[in-house]
CSV table of C-alpha atoms in Angstrom, one decimal:
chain,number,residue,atom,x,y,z
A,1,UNK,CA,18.0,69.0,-2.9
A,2,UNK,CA,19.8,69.2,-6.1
A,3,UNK,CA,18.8,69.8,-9.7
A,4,UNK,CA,20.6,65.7,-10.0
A,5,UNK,CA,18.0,64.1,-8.6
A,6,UNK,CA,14.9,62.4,-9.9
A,7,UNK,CA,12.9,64.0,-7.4
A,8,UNK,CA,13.8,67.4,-7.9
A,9,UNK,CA,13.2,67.4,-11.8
A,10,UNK,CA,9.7,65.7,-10.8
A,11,UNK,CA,8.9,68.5,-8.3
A,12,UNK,CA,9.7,70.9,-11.0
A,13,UNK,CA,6.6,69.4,-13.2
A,14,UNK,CA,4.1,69.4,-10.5
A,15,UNK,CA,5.9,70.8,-7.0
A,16,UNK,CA,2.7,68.6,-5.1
A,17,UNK,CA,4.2,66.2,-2.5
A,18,UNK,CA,3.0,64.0,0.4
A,19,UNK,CA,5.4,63.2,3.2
A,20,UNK,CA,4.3,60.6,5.5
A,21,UNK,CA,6.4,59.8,9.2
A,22,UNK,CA,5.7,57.3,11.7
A,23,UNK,CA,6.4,56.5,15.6
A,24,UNK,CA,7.4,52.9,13.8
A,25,UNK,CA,10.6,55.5,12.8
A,26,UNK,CA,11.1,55.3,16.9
A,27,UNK,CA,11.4,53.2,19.2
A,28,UNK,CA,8.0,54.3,20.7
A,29,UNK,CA,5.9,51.4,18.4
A,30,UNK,CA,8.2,48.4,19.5
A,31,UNK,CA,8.6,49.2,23.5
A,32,UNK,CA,4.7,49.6,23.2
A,33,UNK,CA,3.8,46.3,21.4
A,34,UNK,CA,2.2,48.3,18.6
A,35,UNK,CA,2.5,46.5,14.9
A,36,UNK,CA,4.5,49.0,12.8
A,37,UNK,CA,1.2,48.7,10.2
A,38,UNK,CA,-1.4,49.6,13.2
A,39,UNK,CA,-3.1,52.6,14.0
A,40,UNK,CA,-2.0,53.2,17.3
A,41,UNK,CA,1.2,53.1,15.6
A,42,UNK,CA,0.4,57.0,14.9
A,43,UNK,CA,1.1,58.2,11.6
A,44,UNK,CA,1.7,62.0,10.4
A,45,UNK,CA,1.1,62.6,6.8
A,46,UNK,CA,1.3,66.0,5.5
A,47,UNK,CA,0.7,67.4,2.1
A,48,UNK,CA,1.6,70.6,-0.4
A,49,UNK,CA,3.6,72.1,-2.3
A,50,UNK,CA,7.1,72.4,-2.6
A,51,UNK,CA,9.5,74.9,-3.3
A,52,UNK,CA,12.9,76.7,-2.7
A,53,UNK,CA,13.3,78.3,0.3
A,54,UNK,CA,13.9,82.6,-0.2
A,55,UNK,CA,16.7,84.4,0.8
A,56,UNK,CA,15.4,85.2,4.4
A,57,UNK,CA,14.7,81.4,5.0
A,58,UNK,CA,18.1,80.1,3.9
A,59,UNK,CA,20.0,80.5,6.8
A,60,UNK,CA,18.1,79.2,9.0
A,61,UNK,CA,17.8,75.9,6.3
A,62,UNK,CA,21.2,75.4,6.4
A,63,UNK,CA,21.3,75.7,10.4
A,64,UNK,CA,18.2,73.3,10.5
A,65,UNK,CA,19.8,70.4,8.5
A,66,UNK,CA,23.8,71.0,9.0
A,67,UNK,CA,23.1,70.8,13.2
A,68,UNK,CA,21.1,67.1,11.9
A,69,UNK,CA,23.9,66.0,9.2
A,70,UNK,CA,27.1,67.6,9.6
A,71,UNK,CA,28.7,65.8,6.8
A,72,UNK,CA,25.9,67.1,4.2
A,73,UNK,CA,28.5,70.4,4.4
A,74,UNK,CA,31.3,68.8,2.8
A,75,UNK,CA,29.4,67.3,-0.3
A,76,UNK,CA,30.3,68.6,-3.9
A,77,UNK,CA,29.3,71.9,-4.6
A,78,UNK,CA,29.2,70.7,-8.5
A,79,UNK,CA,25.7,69.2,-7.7
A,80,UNK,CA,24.2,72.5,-7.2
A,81,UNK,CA,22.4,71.7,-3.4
A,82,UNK,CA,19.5,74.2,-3.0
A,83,UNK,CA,17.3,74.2,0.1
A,84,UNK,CA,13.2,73.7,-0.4
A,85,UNK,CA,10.2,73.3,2.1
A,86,UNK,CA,6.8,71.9,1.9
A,87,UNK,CA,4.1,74.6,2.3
A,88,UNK,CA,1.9,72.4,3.8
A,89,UNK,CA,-2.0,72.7,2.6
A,90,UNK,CA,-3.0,69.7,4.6
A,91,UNK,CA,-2.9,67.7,7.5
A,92,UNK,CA,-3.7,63.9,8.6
A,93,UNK,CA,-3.6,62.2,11.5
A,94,UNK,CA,-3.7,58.5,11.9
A,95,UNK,CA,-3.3,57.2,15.6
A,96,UNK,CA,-6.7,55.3,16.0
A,97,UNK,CA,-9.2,53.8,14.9
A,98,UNK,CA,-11.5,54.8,12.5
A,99,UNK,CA,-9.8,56.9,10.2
A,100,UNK,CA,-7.4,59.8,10.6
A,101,UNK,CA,-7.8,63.5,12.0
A,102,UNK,CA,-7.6,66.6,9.8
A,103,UNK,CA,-5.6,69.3,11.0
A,104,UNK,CA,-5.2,72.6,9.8
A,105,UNK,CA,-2.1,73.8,9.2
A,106,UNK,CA,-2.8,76.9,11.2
A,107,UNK,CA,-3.3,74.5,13.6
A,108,UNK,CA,-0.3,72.7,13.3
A,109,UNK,CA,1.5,75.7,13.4
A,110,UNK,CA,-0.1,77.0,16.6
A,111,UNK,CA,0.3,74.1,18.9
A,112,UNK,CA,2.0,74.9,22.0
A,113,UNK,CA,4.5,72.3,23.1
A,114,UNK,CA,4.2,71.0,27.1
């Protein structure tokens, strides 16, 4: 993030933020015949707080998002780029009917992969 955008000086008033993805962000939705808007069409939506990552985290920030976006490594240093995370407090699932799942985030955390 840096200290130029909207978003950041928002964050700095109240850090709260949701962040919502979808399987309409795939393919997955389309090859299925799922409408982008439907349920089965799962949703994530995760909420908390955010702030700067500490000094033990930042390394492994930069690996994280420089391995996605190469280029981001090369933008102006004059912009002040900082790295922040969401500490997630909750969790929602939407991929039926009938409302969405809560997850913890311990949870979320603990899931094992297959």
């Amino acid at each position: 993030m840096s200290p130029l955008q909207l978003s950041a000086s928002n964050l700095q008033e109240n850090p709260q933020a949701t962040l919502t993805m979808s399987l309409a962000q795939t393919d997955f939705c389309r090859k299925n015949g799922f409408d982008p808007q439907s349920p089965l069409c799962a949703h994530i939506i995760l909420s908390g707080a955010v702030t700067k990552v500490n000094d033990t985290e930042v390394d492994f920030a930069k690996h994280s998002l420089f391995v996605r976006h190469p280029e981001m490594q090369t933008w102006p240093s004059s912009h002040n780029w900082f790295f922040a995370k969401l500490n997630i407090t909750n969790i929602w699932v939407l991929d039926y009917f009938g409302g969405p799942k809560i997850v913890t985030p311990e949870e979320y955390y603990n899931v094992t992969l297959q």
